Coordinates of C-alpha atoms in Angstrom, one line a residue:
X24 CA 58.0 115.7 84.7
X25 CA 57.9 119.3 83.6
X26 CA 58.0 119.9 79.8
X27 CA 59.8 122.9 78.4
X28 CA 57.4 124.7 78.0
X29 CA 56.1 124.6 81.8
X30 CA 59.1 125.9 82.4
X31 CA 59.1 129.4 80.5
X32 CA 62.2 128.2 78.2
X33 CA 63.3 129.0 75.5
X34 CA 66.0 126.4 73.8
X35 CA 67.4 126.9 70.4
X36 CA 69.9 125.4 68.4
X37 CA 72.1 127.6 66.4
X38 CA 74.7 126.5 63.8
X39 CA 78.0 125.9 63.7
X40 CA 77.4 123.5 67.1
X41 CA 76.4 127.0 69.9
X42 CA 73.2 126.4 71.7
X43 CA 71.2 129.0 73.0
X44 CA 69.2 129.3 76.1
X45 CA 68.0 132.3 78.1
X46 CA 67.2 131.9 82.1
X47 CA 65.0 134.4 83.3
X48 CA 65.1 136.6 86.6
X49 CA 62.8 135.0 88.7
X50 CA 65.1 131.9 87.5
X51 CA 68.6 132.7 88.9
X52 CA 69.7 131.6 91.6
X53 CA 70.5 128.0 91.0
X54 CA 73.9 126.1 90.2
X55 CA 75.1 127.4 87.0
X56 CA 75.5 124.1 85.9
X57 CA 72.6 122.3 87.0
X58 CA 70.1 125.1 86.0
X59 CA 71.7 124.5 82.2
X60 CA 71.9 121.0 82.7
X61 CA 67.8 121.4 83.3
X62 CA 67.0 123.6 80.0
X63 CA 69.4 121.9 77.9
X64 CA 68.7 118.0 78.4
X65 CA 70.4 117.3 75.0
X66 CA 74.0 118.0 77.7
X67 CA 74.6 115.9 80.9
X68 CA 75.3 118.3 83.7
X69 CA 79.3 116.5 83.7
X70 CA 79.3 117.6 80.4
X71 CA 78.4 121.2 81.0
X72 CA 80.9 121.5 83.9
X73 CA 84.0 120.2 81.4
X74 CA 82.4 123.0 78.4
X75 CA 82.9 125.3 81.2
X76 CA 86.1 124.4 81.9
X77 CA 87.0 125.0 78.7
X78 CA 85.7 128.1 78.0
X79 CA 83.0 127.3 75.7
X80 CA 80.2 128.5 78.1
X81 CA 79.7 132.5 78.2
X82 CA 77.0 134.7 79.6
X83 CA 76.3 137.6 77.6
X84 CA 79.0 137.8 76.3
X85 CA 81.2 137.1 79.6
X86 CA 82.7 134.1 80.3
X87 CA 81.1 131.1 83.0
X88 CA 84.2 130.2 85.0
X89 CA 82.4 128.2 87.5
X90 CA 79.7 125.4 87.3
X91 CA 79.1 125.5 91.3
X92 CA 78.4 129.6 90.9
X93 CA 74.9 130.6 91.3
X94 CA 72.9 131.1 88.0
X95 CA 72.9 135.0 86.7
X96 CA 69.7 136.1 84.5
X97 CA 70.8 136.0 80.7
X98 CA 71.4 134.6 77.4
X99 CA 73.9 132.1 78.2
X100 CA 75.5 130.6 74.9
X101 CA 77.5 126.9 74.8
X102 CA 79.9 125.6 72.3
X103 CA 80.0 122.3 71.8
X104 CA 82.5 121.3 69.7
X105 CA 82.2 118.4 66.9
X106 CA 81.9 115.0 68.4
X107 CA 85.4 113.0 68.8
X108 CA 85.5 109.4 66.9
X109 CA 83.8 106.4 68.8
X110 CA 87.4 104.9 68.9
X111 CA 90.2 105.8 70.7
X112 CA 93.1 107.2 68.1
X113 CA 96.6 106.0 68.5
X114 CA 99.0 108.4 69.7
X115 CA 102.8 108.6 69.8
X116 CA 103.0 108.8 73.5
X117 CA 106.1 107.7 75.1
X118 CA 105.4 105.1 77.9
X119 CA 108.0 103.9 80.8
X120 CA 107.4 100.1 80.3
X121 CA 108.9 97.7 83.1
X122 CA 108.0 94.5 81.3
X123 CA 106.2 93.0 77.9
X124 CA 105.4 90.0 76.1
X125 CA 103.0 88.7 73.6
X126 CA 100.4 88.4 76.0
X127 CA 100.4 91.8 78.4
X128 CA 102.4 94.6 79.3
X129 CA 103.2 96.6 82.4
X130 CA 103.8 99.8 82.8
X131 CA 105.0 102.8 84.9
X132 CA 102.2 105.7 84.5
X133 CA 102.8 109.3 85.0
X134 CA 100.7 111.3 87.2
X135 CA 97.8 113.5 85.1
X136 CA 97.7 110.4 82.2
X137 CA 94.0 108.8 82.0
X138 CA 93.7 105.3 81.7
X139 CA 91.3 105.2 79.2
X140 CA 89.2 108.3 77.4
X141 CA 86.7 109.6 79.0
X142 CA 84.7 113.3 78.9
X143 CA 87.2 116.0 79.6
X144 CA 90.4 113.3 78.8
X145 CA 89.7 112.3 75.4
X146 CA 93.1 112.1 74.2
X147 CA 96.7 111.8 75.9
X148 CA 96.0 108.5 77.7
X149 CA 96.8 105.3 78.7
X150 CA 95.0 103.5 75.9
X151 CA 95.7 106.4 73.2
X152 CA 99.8 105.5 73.9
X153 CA 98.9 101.7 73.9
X154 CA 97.0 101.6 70.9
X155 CA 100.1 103.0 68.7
X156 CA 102.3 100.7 70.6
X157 CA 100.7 97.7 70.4
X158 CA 99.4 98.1 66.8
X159 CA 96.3 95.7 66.9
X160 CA 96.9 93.2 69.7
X161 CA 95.5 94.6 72.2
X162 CA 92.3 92.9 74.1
X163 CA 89.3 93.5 72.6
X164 CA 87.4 92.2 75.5
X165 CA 87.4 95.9 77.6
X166 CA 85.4 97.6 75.0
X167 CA 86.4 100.0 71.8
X168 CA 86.9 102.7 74.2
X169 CA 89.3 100.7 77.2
X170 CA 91.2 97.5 74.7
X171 CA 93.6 95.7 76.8
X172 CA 92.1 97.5 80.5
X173 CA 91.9 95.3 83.1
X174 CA 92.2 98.3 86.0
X175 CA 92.7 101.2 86.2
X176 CA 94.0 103.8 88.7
X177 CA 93.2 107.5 89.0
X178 CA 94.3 110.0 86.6
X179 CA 97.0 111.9 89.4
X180 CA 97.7 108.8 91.0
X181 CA 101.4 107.6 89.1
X182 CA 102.4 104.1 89.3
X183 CA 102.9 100.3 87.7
X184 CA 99.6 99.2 85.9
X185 CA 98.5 96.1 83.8
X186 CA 97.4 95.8 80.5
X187 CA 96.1 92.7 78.3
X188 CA 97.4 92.3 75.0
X189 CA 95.5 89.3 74.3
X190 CA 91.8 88.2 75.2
X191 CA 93.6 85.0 77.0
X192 CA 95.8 87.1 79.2
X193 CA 92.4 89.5 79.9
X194 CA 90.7 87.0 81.0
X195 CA 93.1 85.5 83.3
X196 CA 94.1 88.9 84.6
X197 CA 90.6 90.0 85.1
X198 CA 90.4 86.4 87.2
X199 CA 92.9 87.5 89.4
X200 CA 91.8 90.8 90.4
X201 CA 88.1 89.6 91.2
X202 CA 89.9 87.0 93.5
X203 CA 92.2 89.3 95.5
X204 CA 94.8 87.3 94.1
X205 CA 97.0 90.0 93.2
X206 CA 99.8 92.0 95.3
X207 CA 98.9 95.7 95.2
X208 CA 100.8 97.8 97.2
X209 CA 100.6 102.0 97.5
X210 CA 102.7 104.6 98.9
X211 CA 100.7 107.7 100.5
X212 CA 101.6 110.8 102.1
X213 CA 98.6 111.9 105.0
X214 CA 98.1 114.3 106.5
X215 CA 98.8 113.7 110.2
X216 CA 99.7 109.5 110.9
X217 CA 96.7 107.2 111.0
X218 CA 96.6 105.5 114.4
X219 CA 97.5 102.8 115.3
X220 CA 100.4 103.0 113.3
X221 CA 99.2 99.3 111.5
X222 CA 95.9 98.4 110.9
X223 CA 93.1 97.6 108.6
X224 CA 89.9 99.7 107.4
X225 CA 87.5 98.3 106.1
X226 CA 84.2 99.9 105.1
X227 CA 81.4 99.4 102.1
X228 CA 81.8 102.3 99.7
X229 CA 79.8 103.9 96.8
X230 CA 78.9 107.3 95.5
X231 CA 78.6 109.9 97.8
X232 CA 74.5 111.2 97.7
X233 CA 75.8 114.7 98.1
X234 CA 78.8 115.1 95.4
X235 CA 78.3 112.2 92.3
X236 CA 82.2 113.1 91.8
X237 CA 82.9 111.4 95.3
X238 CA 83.1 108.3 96.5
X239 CA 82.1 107.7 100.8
X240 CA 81.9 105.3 103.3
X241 CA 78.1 103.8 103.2
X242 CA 76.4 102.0 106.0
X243 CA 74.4 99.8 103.2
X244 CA 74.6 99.1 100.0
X245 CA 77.8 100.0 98.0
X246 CA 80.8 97.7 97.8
X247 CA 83.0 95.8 100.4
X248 CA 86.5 97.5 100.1
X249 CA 89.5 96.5 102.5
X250 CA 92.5 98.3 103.1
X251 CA 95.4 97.0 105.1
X252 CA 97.6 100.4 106.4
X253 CA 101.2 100.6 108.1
X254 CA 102.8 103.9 108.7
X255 CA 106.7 103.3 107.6
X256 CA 107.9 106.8 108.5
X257 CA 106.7 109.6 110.5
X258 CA 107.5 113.5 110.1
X259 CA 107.3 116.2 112.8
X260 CA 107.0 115.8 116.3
X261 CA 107.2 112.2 117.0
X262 CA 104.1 112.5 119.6
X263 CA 101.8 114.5 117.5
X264 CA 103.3 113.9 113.8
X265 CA 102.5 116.4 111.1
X266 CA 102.7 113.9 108.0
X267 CA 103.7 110.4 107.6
X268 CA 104.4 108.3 104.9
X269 CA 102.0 105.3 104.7
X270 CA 101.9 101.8 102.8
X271 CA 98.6 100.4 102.2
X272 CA 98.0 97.1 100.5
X273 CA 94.7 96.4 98.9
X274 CA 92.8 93.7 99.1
X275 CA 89.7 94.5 97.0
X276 CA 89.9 97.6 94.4
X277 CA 87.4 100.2 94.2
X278 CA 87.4 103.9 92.9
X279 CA 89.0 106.0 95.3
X280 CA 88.9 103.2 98.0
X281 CA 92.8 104.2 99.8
X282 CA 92.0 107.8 99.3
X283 CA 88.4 107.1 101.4
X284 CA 89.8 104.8 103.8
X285 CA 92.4 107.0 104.4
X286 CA 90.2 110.5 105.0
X287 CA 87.7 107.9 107.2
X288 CA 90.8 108.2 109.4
X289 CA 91.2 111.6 109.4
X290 CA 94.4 111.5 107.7
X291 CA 93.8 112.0 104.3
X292 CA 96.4 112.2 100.9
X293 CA 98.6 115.6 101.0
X294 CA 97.7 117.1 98.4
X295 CA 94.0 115.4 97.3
X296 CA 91.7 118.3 96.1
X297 CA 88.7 115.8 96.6
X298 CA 89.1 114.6 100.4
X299 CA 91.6 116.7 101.8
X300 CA 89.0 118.5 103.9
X301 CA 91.2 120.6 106.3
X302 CA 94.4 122.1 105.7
X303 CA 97.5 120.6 107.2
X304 CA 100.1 122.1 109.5
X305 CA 101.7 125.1 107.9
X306 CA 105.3 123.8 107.4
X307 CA 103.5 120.9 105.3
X308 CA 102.2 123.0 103.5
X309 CA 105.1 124.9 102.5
X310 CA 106.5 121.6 101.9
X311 CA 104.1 120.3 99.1
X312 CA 104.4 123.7 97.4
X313 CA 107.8 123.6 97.3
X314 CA 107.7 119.7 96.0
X315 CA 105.5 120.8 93.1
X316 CA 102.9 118.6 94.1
X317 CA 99.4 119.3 92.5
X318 CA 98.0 116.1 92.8
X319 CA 97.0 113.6 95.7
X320 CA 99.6 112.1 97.2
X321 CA 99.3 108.7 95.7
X322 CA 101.6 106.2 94.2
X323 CA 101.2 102.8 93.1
X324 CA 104.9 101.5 94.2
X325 CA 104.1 97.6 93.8
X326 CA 102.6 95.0 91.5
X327 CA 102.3 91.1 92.0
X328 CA 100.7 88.5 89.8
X329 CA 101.1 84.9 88.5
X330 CA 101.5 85.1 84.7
X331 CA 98.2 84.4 83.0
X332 CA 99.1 82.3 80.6
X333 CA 102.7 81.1 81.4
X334 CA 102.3 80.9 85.0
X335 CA 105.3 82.9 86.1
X336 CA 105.6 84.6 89.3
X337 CA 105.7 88.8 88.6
X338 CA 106.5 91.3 90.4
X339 CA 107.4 94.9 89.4
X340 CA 108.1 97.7 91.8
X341 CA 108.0 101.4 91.0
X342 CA 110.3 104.2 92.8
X343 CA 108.6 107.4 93.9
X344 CA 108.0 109.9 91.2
X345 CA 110.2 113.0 91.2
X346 CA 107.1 115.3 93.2
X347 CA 106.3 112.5 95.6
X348 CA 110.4 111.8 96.2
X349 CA 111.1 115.7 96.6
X350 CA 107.9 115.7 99.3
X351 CA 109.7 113.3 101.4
X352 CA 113.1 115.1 101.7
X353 CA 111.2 117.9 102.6
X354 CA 109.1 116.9 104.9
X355 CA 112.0 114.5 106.5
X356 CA 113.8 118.0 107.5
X357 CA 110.7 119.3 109.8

């Protein structure tokens, strides 16, 4: 591997937490992001790409905006701020909680909360809210950075979650999820109506070799993932639909697997910035804007599960969220 100095750079660190690095002419050219990423191996290029988000990532003087931009020649100069704490901190969030006991509780989450921290979502999450309102009874078996997680859903996708309050009720949760043994139930709006109208997909996925921030369909290796699909309502012309409304029950859960399965289809999540490729029909689209949707269509409506620890039968079910609910209406008058 090349050293630094092999490849003409010049790295410093400054005080007050601003690194320093200069890329040459004959240099530009690359991904803003990865050609930092490359002279500054102290920062992961996810890293660099949420400093840039920020703001904290300026080139002579101007502001980087975009990570995916091509490199221009320059002093480029990165803030990084002071580390946060290895622990999540409690936080006074309020949380819509359908059911608790000593040994887990279940609730309703908002789309745009994180499960857990994470780079970019440090605070305002799932286990920042749980923390103050669970004191110190949350599971310890997830981890100082995910107590009480047992699964997790996107960050935009809303809906019931899980979580363990005690190492008992962890365990046994975690027991049911690893043997399908839970009902998990999603409500999705496509793009266009998968066909046939019922139906399962089923397809190994893993990390995409072209974009680490997807997920894809893989002919080897990656994970088994199962879908079972069944269009409930269709919108537009009933021949050719322009949306439908979709419910998709999982059988196994991996990242993104509904939101692959469903763009393997060509009918992907109104609304999903990550595999939406292609726009739909015009009158949807004037239909999500006017929802307020900014986010994947993407709800997790139903929960199932035998208790744990007391063995009673759960189930919780989650109306649409006000964006999702609004989408319909709209979309049921094309």
């Amino acid at each position: 591997m090349a050293s630094e100095d092999d490849l003409g750079i010049e790295t410093e660190a400054e005080p007050s937490g601003v690194l320093s690095v200069e890329i040459a002419a004959e240099d530009a050219g690359e991904r803003t992001d990865k050609a930092l990423a490359m002279r500054l191996p102290e920062l992961s290029r996810a890293r660099l790409q949420a400093l840039i988000a920020e703001g904290r990532v300026s080139v002579d003087g101007r502001p980087v905006t975009n990570g995916a931009a091509r490199a221009a020649a320059g002093v480029y100069r990165v803030e990084v701020p002071p580390p946060e704490p290895a622990e999540p901190q409690a936080e006074a969030i309020p949380l819509t909680i359908l059911y608790e006991d000593a040994h887990l509780v279940v609730l309703d989450k908002p789309p745009g909360m994180a499960m857990h921290p994470a780079p970019g979502s440090e605070r305002g999450t799932v286990v920042n809210a749980l923390l103050h309102h669970c004191g110190d009874s949350l599971s310890g078996i997830g981890g100082v950075a995910r107590p009480g997680i047992v699964h997790r859903i996107d960050k935009e996708t809303s809906g019931v979650v899980v979580a363990a309050k005690t190492d008992a009720a962890h365990q046994g949760l975690s027991a049911l999820f690893a043997g399908h043994d839970i009902e998990r139930v999603y409500v999705a709006f496509t793009r266009g109506a998968p066909s046939p109208s019922r139906g399962t997909i089923e397809g190994a996925i893993a990390r995409s070799t072209h974009d680490r921030k997807k997920m894809a369909l893989v002919k080897s290796g990656g994970r088994h993932a199962v879908t079972h699909y069944r269009v409930e309502r269709t919108f537009g012309p009933q021949e050719k639909p322009l949306a439908a409304r979709v419910a998709c029950r999982l059988e196994t859960g991996r990242t993104h697997q509904i939101r692959v399965h469903l763009a393997s289809k060509g009918t992907p999540c109104l609304g999903d910035p990550v595999y939406g490729s292609g726009p739909p029909a015009e009158k949807v689209r004037e239909a999500v804007r006017a929802s307020g949707l900014a986010r994947q269509a993407l709800h997790a409506a139903v929960l199932g599960f035998r208790h744990p620890v007391t063995g009673e039968d759960l189930r919780f079910e989650s109306p649409l969220p006000a964006d999702m609910a609004a989408l319909e209406s709209l979309l049921a008058a094309l």
